[in-house]
mmCIF file with all atom_site columns, C-alpha atoms in Angstrom:
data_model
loop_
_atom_site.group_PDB
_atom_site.id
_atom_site.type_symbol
_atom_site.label_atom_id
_atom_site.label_alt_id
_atom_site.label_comp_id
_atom_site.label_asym_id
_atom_site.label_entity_id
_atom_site.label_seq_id
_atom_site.pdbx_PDB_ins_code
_atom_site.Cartn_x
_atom_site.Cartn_y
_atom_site.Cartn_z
_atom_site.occupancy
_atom_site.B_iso_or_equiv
_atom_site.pdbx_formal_charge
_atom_site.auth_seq_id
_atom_site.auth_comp_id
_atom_site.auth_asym_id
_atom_site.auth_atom_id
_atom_site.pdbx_PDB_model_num
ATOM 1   C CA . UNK A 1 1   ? 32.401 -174.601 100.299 1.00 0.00 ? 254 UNK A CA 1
ATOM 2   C CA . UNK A 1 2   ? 34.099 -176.336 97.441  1.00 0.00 ? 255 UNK A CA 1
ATOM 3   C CA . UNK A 1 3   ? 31.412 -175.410 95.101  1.00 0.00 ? 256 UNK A CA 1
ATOM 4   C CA . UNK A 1 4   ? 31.658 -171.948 96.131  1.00 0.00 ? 257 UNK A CA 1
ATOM 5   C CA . UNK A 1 5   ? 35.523 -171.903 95.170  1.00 0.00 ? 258 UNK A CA 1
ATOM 6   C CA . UNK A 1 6   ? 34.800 -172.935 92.083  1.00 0.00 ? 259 UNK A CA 1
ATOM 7   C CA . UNK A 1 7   ? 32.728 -170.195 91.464  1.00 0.00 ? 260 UNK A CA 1
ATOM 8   C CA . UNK A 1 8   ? 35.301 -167.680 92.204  1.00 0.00 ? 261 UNK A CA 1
ATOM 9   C CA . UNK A 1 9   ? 37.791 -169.062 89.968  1.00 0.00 ? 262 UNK A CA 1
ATOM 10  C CA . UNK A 1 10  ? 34.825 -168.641 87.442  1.00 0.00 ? 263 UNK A CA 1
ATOM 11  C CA . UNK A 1 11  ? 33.989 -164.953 88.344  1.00 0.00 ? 264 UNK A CA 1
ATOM 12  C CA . UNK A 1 12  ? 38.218 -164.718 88.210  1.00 0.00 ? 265 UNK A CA 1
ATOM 13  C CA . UNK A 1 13  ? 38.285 -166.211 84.742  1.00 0.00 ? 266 UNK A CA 1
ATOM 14  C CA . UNK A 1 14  ? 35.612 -163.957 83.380  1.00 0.00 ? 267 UNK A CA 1
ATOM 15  C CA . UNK A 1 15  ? 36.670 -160.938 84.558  1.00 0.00 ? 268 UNK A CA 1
ATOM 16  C CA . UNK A 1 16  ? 40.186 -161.547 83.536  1.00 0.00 ? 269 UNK A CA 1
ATOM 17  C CA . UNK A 1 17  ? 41.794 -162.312 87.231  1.00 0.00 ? 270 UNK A CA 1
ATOM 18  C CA . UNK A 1 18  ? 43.242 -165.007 85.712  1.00 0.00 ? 271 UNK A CA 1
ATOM 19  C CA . UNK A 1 19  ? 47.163 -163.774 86.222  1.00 0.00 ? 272 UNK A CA 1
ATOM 20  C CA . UNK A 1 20  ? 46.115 -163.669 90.177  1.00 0.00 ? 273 UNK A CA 1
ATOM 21  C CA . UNK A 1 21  ? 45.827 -167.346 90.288  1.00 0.00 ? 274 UNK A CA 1
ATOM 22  C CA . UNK A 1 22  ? 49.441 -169.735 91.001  1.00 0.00 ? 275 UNK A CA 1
ATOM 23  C CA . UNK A 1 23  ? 51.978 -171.014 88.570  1.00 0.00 ? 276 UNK A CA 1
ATOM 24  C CA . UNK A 1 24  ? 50.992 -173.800 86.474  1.00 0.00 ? 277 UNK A CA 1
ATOM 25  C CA . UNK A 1 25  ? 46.935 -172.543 86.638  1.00 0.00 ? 278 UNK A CA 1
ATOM 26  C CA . UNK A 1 26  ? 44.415 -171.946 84.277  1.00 0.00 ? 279 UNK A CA 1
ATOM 27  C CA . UNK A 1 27  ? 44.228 -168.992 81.921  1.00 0.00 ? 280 UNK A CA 1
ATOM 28  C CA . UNK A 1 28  ? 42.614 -168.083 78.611  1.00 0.00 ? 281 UNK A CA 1
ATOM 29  C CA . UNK A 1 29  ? 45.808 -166.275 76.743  1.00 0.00 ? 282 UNK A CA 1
ATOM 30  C CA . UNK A 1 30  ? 49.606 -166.072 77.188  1.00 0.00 ? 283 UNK A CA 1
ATOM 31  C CA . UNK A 1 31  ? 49.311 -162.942 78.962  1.00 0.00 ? 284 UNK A CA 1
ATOM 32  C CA . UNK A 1 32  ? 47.785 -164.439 81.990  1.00 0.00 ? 285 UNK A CA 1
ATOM 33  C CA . UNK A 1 33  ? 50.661 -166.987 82.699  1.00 0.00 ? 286 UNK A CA 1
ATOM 34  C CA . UNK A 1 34  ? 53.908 -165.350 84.304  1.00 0.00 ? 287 UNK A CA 1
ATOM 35  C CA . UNK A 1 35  ? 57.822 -164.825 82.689  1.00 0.00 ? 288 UNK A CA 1
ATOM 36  C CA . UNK A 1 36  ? 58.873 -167.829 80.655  1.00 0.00 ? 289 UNK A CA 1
ATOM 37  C CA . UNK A 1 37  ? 55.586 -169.316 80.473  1.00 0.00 ? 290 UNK A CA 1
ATOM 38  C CA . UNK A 1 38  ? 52.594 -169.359 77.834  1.00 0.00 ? 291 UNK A CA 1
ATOM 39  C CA . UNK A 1 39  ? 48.974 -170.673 77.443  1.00 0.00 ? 292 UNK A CA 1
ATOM 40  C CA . UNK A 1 40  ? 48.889 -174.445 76.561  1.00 0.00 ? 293 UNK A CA 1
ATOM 41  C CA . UNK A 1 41  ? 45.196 -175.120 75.233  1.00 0.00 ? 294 UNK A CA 1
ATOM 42  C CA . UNK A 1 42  ? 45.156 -179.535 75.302  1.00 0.00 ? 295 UNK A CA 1
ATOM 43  C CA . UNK A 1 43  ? 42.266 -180.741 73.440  1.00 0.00 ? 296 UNK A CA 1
ATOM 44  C CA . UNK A 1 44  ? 40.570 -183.262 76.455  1.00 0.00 ? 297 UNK A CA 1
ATOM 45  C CA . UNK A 1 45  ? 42.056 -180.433 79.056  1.00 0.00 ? 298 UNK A CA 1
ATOM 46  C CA . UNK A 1 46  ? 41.504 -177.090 80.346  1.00 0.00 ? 299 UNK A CA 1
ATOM 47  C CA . UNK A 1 47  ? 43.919 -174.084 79.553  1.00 0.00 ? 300 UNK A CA 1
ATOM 48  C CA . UNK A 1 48  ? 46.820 -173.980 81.917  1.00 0.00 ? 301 UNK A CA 1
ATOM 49  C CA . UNK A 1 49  ? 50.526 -171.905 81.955  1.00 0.00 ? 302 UNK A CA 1
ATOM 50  C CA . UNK A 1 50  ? 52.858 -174.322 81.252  1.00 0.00 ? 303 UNK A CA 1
ATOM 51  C CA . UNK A 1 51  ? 56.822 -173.659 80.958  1.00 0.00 ? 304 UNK A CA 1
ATOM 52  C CA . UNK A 1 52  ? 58.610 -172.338 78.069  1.00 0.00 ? 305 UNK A CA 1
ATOM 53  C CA . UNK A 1 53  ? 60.323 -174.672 75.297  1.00 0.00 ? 306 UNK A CA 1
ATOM 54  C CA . UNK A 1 54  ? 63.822 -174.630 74.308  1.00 0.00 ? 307 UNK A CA 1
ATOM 55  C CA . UNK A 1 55  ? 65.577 -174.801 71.255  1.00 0.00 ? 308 UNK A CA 1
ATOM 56  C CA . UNK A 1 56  ? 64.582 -177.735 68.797  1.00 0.00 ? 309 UNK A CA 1
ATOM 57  C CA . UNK A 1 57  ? 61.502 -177.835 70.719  1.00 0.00 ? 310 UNK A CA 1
ATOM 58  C CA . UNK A 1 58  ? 57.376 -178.169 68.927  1.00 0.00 ? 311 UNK A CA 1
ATOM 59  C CA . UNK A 1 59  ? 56.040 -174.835 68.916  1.00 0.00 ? 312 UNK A CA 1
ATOM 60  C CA . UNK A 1 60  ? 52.740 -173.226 67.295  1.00 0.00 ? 313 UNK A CA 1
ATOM 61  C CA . UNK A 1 61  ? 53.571 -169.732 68.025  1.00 0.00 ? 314 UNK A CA 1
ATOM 62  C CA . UNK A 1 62  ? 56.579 -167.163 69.595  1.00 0.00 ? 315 UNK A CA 1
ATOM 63  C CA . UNK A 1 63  ? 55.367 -167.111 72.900  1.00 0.00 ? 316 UNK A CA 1
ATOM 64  C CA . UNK A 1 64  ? 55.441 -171.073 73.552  1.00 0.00 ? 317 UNK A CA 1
ATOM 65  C CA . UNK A 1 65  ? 59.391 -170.663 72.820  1.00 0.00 ? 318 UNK A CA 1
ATOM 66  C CA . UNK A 1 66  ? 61.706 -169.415 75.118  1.00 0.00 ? 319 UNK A CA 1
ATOM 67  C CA . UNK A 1 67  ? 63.366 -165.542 75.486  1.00 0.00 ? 320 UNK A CA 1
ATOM 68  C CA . UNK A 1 68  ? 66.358 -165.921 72.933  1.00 0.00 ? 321 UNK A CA 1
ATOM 69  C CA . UNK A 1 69  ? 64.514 -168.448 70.511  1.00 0.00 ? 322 UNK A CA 1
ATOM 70  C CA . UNK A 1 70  ? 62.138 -167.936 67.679  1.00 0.00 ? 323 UNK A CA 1
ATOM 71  C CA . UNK A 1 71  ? 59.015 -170.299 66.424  1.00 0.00 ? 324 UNK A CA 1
ATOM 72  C CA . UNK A 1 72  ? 59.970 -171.140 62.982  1.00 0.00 ? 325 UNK A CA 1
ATOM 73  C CA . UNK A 1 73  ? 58.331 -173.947 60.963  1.00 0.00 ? 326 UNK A CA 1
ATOM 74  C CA . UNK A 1 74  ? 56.943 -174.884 64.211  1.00 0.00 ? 327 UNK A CA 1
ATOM 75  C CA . UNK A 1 75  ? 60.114 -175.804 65.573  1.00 0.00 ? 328 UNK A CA 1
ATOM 76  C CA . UNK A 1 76  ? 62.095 -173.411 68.558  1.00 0.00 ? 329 UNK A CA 1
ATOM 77  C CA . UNK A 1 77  ? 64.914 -171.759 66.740  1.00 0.00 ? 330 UNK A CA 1
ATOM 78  C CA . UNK A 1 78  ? 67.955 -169.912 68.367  1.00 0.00 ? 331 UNK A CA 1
ATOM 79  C CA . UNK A 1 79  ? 67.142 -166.235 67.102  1.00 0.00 ? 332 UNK A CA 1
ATOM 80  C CA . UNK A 1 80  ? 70.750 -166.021 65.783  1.00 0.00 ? 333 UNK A CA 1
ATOM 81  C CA . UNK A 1 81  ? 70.483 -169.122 63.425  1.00 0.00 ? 334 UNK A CA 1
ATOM 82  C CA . UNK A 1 82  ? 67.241 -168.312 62.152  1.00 0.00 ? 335 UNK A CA 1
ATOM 83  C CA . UNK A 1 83  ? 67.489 -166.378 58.263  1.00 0.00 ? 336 UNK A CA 1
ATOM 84  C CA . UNK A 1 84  ? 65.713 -163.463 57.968  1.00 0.00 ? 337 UNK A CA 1
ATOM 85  C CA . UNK A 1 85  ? 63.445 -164.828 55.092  1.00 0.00 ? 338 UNK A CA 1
ATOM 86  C CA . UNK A 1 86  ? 62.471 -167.409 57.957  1.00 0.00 ? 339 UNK A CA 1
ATOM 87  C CA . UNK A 1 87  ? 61.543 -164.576 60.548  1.00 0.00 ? 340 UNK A CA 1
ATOM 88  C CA . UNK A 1 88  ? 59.562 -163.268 57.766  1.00 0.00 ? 341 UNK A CA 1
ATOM 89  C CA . UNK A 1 89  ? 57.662 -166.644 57.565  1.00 0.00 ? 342 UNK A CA 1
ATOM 90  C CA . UNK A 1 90  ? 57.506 -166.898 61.433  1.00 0.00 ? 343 UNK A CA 1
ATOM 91  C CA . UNK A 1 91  ? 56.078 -163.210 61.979  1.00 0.00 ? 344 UNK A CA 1
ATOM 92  C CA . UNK A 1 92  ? 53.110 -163.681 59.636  1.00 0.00 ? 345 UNK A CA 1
ATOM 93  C CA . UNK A 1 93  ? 52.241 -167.346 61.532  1.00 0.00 ? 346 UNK A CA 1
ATOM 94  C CA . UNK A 1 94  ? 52.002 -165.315 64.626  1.00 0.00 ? 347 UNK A CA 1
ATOM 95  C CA . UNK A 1 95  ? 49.676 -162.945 62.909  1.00 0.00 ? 348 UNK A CA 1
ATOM 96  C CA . UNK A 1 96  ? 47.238 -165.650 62.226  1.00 0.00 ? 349 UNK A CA 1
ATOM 97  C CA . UNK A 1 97  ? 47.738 -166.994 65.823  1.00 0.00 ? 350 UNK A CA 1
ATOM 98  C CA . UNK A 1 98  ? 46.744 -163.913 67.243  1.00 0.00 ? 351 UNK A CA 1
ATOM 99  C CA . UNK A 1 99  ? 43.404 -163.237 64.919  1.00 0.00 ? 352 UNK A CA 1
ATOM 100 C CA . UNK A 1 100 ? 42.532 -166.903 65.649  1.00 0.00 ? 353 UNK A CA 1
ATOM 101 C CA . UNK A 1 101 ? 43.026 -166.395 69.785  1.00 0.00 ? 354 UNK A CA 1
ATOM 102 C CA . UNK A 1 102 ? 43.101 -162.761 70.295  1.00 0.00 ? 355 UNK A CA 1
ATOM 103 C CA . UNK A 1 103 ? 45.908 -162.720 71.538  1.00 0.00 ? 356 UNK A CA 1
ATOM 104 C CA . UNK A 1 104 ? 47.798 -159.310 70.958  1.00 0.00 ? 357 UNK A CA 1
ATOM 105 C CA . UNK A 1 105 ? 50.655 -159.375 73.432  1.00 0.00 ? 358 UNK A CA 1
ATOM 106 C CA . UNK A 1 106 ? 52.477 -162.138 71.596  1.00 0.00 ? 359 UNK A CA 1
ATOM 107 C CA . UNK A 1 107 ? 52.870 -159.322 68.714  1.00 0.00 ? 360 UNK A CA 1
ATOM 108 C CA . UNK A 1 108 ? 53.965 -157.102 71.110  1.00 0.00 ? 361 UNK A CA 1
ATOM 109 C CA . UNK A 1 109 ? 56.995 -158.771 73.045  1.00 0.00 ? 362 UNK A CA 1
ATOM 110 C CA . UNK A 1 110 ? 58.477 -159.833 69.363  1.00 0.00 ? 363 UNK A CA 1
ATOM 111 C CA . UNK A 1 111 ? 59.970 -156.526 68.769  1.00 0.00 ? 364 UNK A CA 1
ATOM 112 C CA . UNK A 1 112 ? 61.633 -156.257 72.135  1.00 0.00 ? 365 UNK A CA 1
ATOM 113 C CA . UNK A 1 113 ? 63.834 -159.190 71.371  1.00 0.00 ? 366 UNK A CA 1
ATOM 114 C CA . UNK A 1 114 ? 64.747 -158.241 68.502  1.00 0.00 ? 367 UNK A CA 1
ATOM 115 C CA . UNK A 1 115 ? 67.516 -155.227 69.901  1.00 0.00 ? 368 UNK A CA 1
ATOM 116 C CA . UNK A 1 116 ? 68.788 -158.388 72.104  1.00 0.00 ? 369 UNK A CA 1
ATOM 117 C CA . UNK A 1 117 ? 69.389 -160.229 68.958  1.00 0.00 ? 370 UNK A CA 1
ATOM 118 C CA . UNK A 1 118 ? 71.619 -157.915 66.994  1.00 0.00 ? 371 UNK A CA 1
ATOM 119 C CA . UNK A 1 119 ? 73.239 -156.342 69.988  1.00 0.00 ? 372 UNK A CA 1
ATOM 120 C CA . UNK A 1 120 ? 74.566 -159.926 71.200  1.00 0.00 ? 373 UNK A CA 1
ATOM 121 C CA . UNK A 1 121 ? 76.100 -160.080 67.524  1.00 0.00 ? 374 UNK A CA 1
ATOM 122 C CA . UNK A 1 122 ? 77.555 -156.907 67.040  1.00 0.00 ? 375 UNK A CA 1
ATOM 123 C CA . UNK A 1 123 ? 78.960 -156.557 70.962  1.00 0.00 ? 376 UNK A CA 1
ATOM 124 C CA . UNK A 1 124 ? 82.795 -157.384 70.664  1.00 0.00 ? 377 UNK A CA 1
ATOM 125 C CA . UNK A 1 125 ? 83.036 -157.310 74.844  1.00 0.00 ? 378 UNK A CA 1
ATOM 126 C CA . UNK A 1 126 ? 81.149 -159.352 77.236  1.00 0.00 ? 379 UNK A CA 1
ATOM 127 C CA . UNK A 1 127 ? 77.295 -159.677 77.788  1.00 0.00 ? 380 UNK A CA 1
ATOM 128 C CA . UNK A 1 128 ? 75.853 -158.193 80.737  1.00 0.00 ? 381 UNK A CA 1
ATOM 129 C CA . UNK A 1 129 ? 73.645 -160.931 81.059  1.00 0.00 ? 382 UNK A CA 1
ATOM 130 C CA . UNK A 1 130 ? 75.802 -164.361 81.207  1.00 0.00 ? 383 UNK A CA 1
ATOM 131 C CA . UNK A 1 131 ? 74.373 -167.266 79.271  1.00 0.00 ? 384 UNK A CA 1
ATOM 132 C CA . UNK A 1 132 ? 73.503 -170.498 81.272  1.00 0.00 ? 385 UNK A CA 1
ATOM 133 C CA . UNK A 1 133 ? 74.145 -174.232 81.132  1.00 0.00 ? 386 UNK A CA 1
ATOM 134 C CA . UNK A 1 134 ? 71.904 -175.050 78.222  1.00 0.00 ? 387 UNK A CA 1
ATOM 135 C CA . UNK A 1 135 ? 71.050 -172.044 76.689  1.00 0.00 ? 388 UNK A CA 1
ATOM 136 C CA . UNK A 1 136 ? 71.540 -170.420 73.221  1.00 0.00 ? 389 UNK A CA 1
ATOM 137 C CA . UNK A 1 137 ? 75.163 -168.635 72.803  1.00 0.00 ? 390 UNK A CA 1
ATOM 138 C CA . UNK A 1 138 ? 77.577 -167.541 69.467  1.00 0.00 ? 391 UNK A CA 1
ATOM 139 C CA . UNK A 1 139 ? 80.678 -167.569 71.717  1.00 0.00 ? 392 UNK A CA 1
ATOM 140 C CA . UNK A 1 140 ? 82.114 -168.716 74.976  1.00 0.00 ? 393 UNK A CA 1
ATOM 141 C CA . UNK A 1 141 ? 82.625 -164.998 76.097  1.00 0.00 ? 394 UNK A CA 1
ATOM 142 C CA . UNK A 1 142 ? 78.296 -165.362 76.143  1.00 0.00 ? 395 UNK A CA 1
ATOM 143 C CA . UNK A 1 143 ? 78.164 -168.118 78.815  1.00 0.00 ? 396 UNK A CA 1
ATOM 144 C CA . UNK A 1 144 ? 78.797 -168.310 82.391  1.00 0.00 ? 397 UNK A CA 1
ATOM 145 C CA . UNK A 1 145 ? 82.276 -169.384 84.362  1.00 0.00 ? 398 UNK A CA 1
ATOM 146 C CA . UNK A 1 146 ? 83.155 -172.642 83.740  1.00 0.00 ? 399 UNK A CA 1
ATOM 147 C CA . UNK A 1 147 ? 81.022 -173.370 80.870  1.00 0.00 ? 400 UNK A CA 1
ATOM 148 C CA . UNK A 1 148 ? 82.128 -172.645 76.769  1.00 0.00 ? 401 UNK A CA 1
ATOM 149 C CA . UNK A 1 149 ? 79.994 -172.261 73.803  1.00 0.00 ? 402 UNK A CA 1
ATOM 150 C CA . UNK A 1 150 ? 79.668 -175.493 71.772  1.00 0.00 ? 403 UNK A CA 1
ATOM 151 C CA . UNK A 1 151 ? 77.555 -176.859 69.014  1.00 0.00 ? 404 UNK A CA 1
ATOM 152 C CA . UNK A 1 152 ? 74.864 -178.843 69.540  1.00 0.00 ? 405 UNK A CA 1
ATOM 153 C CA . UNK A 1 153 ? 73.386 -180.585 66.781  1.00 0.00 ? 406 UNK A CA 1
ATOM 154 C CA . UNK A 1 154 ? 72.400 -176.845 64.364  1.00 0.00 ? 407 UNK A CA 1
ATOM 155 C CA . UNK A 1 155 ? 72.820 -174.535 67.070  1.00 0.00 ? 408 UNK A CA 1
ATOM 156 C CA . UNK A 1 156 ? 75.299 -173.627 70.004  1.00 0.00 ? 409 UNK A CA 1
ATOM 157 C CA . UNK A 1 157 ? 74.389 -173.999 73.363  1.00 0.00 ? 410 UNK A CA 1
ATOM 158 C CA . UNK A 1 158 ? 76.397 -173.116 76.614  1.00 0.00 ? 411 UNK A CA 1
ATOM 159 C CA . UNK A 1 159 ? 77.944 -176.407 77.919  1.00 0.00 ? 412 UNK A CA 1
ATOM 160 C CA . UNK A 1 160 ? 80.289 -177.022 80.636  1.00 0.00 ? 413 UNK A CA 1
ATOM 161 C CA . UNK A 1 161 ? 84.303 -177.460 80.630  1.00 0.00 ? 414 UNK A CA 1
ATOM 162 C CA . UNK A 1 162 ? 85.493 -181.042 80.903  1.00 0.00 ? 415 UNK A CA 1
ATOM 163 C CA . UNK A 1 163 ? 86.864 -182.449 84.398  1.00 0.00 ? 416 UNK A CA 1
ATOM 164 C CA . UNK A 1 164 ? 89.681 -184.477 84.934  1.00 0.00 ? 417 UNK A CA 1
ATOM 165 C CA . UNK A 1 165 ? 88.832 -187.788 83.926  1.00 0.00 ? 418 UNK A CA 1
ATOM 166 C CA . UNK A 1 166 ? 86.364 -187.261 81.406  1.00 0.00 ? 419 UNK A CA 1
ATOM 167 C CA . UNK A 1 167 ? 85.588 -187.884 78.314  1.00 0.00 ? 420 UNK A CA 1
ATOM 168 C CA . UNK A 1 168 ? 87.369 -185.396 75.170  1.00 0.00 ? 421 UNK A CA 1
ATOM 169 C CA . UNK A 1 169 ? 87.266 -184.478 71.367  1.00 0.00 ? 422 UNK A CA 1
ATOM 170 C CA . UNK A 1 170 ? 90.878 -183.205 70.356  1.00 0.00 ? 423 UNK A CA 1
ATOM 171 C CA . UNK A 1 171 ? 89.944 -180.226 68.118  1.00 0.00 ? 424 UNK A CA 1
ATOM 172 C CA . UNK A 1 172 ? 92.047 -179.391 65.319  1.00 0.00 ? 425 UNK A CA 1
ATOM 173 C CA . UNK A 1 173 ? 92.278 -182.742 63.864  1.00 0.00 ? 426 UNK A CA 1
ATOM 174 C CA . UNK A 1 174 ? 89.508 -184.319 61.777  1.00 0.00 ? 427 UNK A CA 1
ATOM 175 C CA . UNK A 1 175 ? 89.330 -186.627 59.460  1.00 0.00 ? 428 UNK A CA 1
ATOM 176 C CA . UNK A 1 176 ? 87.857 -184.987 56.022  1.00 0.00 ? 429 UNK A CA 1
ATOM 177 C CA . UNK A 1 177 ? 86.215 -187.846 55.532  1.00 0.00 ? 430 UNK A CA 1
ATOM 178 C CA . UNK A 1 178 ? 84.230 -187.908 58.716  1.00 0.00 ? 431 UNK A CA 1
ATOM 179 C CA . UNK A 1 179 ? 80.936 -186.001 58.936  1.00 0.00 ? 432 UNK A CA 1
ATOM 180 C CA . UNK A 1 180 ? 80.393 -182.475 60.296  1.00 0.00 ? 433 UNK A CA 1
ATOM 181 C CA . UNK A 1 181 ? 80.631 -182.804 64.072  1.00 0.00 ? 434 UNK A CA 1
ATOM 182 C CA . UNK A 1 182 ? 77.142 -181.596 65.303  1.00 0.00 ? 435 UNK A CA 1
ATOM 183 C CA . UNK A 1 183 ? 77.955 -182.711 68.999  1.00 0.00 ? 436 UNK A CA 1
ATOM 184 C CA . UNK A 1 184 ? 80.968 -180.915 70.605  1.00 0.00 ? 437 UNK A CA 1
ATOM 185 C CA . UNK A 1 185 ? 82.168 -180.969 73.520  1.00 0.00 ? 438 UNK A CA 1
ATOM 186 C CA . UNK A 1 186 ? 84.410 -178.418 75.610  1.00 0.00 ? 439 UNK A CA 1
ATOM 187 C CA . UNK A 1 187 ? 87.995 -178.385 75.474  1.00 0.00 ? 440 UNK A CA 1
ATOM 188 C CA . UNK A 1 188 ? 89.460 -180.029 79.042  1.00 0.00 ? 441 UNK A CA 1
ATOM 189 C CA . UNK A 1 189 ? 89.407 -177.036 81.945  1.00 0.00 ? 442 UNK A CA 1
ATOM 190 C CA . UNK A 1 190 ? 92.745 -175.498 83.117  1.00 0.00 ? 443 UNK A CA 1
ATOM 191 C CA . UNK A 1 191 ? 95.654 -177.768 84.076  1.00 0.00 ? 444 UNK A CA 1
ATOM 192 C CA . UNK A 1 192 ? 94.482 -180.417 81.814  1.00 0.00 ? 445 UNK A CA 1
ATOM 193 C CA . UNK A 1 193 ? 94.952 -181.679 78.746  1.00 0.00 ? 446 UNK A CA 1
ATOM 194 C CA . UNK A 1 194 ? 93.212 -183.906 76.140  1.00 0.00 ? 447 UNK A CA 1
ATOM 195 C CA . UNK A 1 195 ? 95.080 -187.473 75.588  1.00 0.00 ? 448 UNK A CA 1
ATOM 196 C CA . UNK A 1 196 ? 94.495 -191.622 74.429  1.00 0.00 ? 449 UNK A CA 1
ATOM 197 C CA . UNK A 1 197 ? 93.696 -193.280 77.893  1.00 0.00 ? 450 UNK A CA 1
ATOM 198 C CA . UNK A 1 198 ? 96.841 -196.403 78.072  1.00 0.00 ? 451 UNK A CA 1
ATOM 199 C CA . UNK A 1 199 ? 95.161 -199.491 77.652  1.00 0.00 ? 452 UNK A CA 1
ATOM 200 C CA . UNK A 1 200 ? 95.875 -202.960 76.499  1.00 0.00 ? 453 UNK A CA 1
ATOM 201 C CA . UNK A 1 201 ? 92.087 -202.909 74.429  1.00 0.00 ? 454 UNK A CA 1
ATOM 202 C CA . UNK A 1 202 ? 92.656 -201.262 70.965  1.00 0.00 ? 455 UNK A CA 1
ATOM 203 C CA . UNK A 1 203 ? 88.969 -200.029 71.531  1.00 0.00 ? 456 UNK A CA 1
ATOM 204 C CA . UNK A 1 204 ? 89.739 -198.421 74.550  1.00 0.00 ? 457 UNK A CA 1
ATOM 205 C CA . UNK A 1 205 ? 92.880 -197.396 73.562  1.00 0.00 ? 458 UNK A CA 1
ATOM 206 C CA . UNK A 1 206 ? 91.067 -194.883 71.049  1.00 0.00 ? 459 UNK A CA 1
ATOM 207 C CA . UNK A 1 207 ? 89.456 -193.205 73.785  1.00 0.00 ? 460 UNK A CA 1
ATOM 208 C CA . UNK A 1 208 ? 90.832 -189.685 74.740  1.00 0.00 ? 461 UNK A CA 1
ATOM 209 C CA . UNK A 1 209 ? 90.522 -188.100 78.384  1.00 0.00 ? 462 UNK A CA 1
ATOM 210 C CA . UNK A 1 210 ? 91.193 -185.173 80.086  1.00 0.00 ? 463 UNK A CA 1
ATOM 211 C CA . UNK A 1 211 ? 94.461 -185.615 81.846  1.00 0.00 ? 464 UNK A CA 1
ATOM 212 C CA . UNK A 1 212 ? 96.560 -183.652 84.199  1.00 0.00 ? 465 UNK A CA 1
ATOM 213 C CA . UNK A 1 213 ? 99.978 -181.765 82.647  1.00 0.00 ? 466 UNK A CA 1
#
């Protein structure tokens, strides 16, 4: 019997039945793995869907990345901080992905982002579609309740408002000679307010928290 299943996920591979098969199962091109996943082709293993990268993430074409990221210089880009000379660059990569693998719907989905891209950064009132914890947003209007739109290292990612209690940055105050901050955190959520923690320790004394009014 078992040799017999593996025939049928032969006769499903080469008839192109591969999309029929569970999450996370073999397949010969991005089009046979479901929403936010792609084709990953290992060297010692067999073809298998495997989830979609985030930003800052090793990529070989568009597909591998994310909805709302681009592959560019083999790295996952946020769509909005990628230059147009760059898309330029990524769009003829993905060209010679899909002669070398055939595979044409990878061509096809790039365009339909692309309306997504510029409507997010022309729209002055609120997305329909709310940004998560963790995704790519240009302001806090794009995330979700309780979260704000922060950088995060060369792009901005939804993160969420600080608790009571935790740890703050008080905006509006650097020092010119400190380095761009590439790691910000949200201000404190409503009802608090960011202030020096009292204690004795000059170390700890530096350290600011959100605080109640």
């Amino acid at each position: 019997m078992l040799l017999e299943a593996c025939r049928n996920v032969s006769r499903a591979s080469a008839f192109g039945f591969l999309h029929l098969l569970p999450a996370g199962s073999q397949c010969v091109s991005d089009k046979d793995c479901s929403t936010r996943k792609f084709c990953l082709k290992p060297r010692d293993e067999k073809p298998f869907c495997a989830t979609c990268r985030g930003p800052r993430r090793r990529c070989q074409r568009a597909a591998m990345c994310c909805p709302g990221t681009l592959c560019v210089n083999d790295v996952c880009t946020a769509a909005e901080e990628a230059a147009p000379g760059l898309e330029t660059g990524m769009h003829d990569q993905d060209d010679a992905d899909t002669q070398a693998t055939t595979e044409h719907p990878i061509q096809e989905n790039k365009p339909k982002r692309k309306p997504n891209v510029k409507k997010s950064q022309g729209s002055k009132g609120k997305s329909s579609i709310l940004r998560q914890e963790g995704e790519s947003c240009l302001r806090t209007f794009d995330c979700g309740p309780g979260l704000c739109c922060a950088r995060h290292f060369w792009t901005k990612i939804c993160k969420p408002v600080l608790l009571e209690g935790q740890v703050c940055s008080r905006r509006g105050r650097k020092d010119p000679a400190q380095a761009p901050e590439i790691f910000q955190r949200c201000d404190c959520g409503p009802g608090l307010a960011c202030r020096s923690q009292a204690a004795r320790n000059r170390q700890h004394a530096r350290l600011r928290l959100c605080q109640k009014v």
